[in-house]
mmCIF file of C-alpha atoms in Angstrom:
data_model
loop_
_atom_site.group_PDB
_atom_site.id
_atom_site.type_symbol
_atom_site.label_atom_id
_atom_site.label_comp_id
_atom_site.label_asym_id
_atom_site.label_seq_id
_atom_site.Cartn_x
_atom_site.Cartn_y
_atom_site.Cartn_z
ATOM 1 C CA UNK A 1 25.499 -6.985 -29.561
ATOM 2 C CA UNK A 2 24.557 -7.359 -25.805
ATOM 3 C CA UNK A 3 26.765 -5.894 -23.446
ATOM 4 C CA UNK A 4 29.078 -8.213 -21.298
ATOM 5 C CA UNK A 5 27.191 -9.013 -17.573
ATOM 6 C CA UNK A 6 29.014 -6.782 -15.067
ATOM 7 C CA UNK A 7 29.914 -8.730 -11.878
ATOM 8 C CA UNK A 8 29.594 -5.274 -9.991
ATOM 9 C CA UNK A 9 26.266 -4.676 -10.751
ATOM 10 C CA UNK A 10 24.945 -8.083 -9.934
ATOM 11 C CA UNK A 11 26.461 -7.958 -6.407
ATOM 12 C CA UNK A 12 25.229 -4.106 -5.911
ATOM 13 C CA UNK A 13 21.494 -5.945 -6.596
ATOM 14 C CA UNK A 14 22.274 -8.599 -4.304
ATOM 15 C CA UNK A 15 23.269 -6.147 -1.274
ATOM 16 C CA UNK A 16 20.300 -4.116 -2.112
ATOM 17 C CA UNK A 17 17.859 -7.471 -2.206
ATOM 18 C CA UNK A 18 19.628 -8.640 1.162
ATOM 19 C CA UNK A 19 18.945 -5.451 2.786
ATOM 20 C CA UNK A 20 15.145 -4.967 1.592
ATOM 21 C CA UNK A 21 14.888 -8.530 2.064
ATOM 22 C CA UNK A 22 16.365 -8.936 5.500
ATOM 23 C CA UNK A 23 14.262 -5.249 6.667
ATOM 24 C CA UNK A 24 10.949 -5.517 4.905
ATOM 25 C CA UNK A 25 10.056 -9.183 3.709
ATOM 26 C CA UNK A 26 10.309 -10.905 0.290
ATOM 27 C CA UNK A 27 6.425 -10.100 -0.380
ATOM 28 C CA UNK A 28 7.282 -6.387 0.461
ATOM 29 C CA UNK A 29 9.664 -5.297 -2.283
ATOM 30 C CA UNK A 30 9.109 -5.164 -5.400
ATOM 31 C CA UNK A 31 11.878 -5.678 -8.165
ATOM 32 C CA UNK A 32 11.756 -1.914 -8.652
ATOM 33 C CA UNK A 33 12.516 -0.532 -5.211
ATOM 34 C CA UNK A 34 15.749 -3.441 -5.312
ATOM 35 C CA UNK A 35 17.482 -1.597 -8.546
ATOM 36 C CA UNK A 36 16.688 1.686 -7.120
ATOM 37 C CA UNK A 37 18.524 1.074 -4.153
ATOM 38 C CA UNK A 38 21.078 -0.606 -6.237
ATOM 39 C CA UNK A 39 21.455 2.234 -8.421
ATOM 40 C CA UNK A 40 20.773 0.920 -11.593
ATOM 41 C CA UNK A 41 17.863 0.662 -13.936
ATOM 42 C CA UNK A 42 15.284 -1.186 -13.480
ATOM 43 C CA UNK A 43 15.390 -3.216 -17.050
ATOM 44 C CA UNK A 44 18.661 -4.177 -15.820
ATOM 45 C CA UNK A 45 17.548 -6.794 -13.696
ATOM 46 C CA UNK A 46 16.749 -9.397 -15.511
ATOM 47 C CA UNK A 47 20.504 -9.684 -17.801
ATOM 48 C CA UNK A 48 21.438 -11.302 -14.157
ATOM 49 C CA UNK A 49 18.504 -12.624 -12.516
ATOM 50 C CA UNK A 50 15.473 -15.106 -14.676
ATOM 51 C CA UNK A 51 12.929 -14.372 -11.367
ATOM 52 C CA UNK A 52 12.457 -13.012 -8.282
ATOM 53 C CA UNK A 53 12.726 -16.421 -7.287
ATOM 54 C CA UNK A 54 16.375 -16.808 -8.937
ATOM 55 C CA UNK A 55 17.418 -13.918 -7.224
ATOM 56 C CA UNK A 56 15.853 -14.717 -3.668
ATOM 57 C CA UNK A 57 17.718 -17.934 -4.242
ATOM 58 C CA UNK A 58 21.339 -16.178 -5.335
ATOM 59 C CA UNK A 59 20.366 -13.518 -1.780
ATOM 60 C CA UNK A 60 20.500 -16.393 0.513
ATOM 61 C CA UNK A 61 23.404 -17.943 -0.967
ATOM 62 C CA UNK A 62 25.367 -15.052 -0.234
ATOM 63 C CA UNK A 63 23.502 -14.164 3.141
ATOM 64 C CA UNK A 64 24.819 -17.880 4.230
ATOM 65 C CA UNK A 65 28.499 -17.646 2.882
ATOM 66 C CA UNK A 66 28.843 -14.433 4.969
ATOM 67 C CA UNK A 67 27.993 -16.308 8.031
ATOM 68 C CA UNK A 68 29.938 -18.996 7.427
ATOM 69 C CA UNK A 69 33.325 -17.080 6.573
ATOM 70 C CA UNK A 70 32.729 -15.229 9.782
ATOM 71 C CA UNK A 71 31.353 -17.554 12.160
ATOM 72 C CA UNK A 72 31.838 -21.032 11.201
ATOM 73 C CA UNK A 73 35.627 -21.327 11.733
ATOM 74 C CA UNK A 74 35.420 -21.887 15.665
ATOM 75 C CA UNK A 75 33.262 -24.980 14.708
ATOM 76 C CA UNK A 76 36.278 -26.328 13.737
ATOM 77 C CA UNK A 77 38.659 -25.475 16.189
ATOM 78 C CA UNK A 78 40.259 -28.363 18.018
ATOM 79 C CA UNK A 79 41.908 -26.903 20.498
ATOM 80 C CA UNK A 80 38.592 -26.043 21.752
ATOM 81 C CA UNK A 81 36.151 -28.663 23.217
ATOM 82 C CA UNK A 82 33.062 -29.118 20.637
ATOM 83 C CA UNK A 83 30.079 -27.862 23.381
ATOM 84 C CA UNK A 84 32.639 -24.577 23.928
ATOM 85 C CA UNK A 85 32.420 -24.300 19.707
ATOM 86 C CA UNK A 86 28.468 -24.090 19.575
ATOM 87 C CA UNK A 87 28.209 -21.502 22.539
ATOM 88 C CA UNK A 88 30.918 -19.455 20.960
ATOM 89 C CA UNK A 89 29.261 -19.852 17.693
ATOM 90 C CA UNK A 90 25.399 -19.048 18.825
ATOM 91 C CA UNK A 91 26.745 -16.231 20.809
ATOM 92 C CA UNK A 92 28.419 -14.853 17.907
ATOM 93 C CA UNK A 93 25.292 -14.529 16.221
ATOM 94 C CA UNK A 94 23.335 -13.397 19.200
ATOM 95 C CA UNK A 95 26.144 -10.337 18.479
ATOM 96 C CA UNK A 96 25.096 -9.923 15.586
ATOM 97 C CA UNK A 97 21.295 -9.499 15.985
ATOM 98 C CA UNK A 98 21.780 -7.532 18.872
ATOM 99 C CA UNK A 99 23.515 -4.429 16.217
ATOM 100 C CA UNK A 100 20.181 -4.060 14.777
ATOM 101 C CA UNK A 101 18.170 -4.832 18.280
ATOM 102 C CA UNK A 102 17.069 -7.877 17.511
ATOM 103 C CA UNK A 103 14.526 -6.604 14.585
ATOM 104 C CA UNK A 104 15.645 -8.229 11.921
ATOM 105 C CA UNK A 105 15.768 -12.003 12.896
ATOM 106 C CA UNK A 106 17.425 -14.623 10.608
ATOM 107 C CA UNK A 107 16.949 -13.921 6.514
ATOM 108 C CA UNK A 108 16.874 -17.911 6.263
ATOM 109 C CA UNK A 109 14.322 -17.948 9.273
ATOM 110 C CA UNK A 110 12.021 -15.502 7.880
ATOM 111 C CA UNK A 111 12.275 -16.729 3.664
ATOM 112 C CA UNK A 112 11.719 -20.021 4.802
ATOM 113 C CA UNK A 113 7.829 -18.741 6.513
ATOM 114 C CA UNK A 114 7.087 -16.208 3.595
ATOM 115 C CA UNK A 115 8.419 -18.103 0.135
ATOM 116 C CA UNK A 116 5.631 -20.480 -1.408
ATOM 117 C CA UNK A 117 5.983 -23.478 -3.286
ATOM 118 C CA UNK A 118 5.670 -21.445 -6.477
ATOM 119 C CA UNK A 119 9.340 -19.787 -5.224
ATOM 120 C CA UNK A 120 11.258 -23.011 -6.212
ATOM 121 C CA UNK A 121 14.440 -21.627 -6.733
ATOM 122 C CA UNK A 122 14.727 -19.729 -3.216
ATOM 123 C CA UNK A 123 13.174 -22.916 -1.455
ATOM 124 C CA UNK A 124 15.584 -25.224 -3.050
ATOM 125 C CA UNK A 125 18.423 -23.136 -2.069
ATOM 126 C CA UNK A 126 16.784 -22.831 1.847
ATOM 127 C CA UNK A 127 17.407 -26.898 1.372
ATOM 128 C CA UNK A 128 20.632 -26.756 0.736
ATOM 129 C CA UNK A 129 21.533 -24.327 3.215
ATOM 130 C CA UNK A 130 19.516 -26.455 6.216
ATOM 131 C CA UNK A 131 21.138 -29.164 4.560
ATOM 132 C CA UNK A 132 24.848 -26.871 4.921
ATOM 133 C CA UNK A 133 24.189 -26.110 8.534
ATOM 134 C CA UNK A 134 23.249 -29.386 10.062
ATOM 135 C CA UNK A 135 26.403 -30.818 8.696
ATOM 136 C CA UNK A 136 28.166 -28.404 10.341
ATOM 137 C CA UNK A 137 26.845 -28.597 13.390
ATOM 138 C CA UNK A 138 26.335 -32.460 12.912
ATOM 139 C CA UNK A 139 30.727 -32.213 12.498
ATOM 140 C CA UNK A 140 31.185 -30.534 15.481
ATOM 141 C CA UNK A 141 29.260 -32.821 17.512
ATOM 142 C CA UNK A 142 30.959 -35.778 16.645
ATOM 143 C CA UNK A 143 33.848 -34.433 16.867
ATOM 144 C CA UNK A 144 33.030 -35.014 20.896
ATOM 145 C CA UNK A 145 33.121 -38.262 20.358
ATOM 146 C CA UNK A 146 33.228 -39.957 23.801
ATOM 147 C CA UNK A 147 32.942 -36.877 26.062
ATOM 148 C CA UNK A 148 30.359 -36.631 28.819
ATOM 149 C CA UNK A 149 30.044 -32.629 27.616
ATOM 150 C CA UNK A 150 27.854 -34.062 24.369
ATOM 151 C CA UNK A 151 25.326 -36.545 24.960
ATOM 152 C CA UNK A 152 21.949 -38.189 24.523
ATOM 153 C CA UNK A 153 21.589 -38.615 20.745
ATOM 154 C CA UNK A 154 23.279 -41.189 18.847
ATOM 155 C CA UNK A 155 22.314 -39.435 15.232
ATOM 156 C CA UNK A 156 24.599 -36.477 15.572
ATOM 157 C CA UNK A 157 22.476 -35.052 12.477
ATOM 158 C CA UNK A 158 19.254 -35.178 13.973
ATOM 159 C CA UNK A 159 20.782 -33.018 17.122
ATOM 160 C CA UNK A 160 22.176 -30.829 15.153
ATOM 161 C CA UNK A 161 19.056 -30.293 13.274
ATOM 162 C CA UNK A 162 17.364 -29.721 16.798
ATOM 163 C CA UNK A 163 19.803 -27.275 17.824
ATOM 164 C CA UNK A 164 18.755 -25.264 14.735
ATOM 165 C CA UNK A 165 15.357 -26.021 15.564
ATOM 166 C CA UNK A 166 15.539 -24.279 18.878
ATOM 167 C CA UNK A 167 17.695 -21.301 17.581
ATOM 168 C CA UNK A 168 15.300 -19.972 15.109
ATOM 169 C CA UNK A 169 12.595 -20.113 17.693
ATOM 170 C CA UNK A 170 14.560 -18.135 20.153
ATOM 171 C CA UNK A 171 15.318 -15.626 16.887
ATOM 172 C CA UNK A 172 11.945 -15.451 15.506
ATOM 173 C CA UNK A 173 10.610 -15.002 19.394
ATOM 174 C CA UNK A 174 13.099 -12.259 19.970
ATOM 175 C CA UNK A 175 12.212 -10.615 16.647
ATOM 176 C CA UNK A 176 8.768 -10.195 17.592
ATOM 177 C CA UNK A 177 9.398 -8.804 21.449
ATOM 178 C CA UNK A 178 12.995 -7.125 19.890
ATOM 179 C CA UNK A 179 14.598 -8.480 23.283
ATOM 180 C CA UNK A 180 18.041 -10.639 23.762
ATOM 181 C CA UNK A 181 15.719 -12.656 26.600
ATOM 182 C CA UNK A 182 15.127 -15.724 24.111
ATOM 183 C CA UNK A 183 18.160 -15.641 22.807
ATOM 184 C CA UNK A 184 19.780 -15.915 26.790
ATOM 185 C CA UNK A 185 17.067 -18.270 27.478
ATOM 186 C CA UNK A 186 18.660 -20.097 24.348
ATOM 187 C CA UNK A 187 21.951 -19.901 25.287
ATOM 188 C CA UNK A 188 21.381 -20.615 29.151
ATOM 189 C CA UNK A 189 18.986 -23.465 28.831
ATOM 190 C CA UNK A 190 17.853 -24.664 25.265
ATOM 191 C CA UNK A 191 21.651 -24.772 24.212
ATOM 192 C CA UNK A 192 22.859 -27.125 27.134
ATOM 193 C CA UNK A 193 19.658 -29.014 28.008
ATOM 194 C CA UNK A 194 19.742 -30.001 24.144
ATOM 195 C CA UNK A 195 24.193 -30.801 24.407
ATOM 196 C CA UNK A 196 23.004 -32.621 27.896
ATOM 197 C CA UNK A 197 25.811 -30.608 29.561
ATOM 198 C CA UNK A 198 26.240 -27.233 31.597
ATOM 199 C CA UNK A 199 26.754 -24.616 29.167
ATOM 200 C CA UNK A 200 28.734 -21.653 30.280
ATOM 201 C CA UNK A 201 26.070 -18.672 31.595
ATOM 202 C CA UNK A 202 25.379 -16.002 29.447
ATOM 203 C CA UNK A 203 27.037 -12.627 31.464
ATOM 204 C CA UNK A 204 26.124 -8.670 30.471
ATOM 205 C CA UNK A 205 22.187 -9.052 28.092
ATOM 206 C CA UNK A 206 19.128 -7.935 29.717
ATOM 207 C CA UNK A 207 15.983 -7.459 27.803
ATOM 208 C CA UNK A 208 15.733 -3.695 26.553
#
């Protein structure tokens, strides 16, 4: 009789696949090198996971919840006007690169370069994420309505989609020089010329 999945061990392999993921590519690691950082043998892998490609997919999906239960909530604050929300919510993860110097870039960023179509699983979930984050954004934006502070696109989606556009070019840009200067550039020009508004200026990052 099989023994019962243990929900500890599948997310010990998903931490370990984020990490060597996020640090060394999807190409890089092999399933091996995942369950020894998990801790657990390497047979063990697939009673949770059918592929590499399943798990990829089940990596990202967790990658993205953790960003949106820590950054998404100021989206959605009212009190706040909706051009304040995006700068507060880029800048929070400009903080966040910044703890490991800018190295790592974005895990959907750099899956989304390296999968191939063969990785269906992983690309469908990249979909739905894109998909997860526009309307987020997208949300946010309308929620500006009238406001001179948000202008110049009447498809709220397809701005939002732009925004994200221009983020992951300032990440992927600052991954390659490890420097905050795209990500200020970003924040102090992309960000605002994008909104068609003044965004606040970026204070305290230089370029290492």
């Amino acid at each position: 009789m099989p023994r019962p999945a243990n929900p500890l061990v599948r997310e010990s392999l998903l931490d370990a696949g984020m990490t060597l993921f996020h640090s060394q590519g999807f190409n890089a690691v092999g399933i091996k090198e995942i369950t020894d950082r998990a801790g657990v043998p390497k047979g063990s892998f697939y009673s949770y996971f059918d592929s590499k490609s399943a798990f990829a997919a089940e990596v990202l999906k967790k990658y993205w919840a953790g960003i949106v239960r820590r950054h998404t909530a100021v989206l959605r604050d009212e009190t706040t006007p909706p051009a304040r929300r995006l700068t507060l919510f880029f800048e929070a993860l400009t903080r966040e690169h910044a703890e490991h110097g800018f190295a790592l870039g974005c895990l959907v960023g750099n899956l989304a370069l390296e999968l191939s179509d063969d990785n269906r699983e992983a690309r469908r979930e990249l979909t739905v994420i894109m998909d997860h984050w526009s309307r987020l954004l997208a949300a946010c934006l309308a929620d500006a309505g009238g406001e001179s502070s948000v202008a110049g696109s009447d498809d709220v989606v397809d701005l939002a989609s732009m925004l994200i556009e221009s983020w992951e070019g300032a990440v992927m840009r600052g991954q390659i020089d490890r420097s905050s200067v795209p990500y200020d550039r970003f924040l102090a020009t992309s960000l605002p010329r994008l909104l068609g508004a003044r965004a606040p200026a970026v204070q305290g990052r230089r370029a290492p």
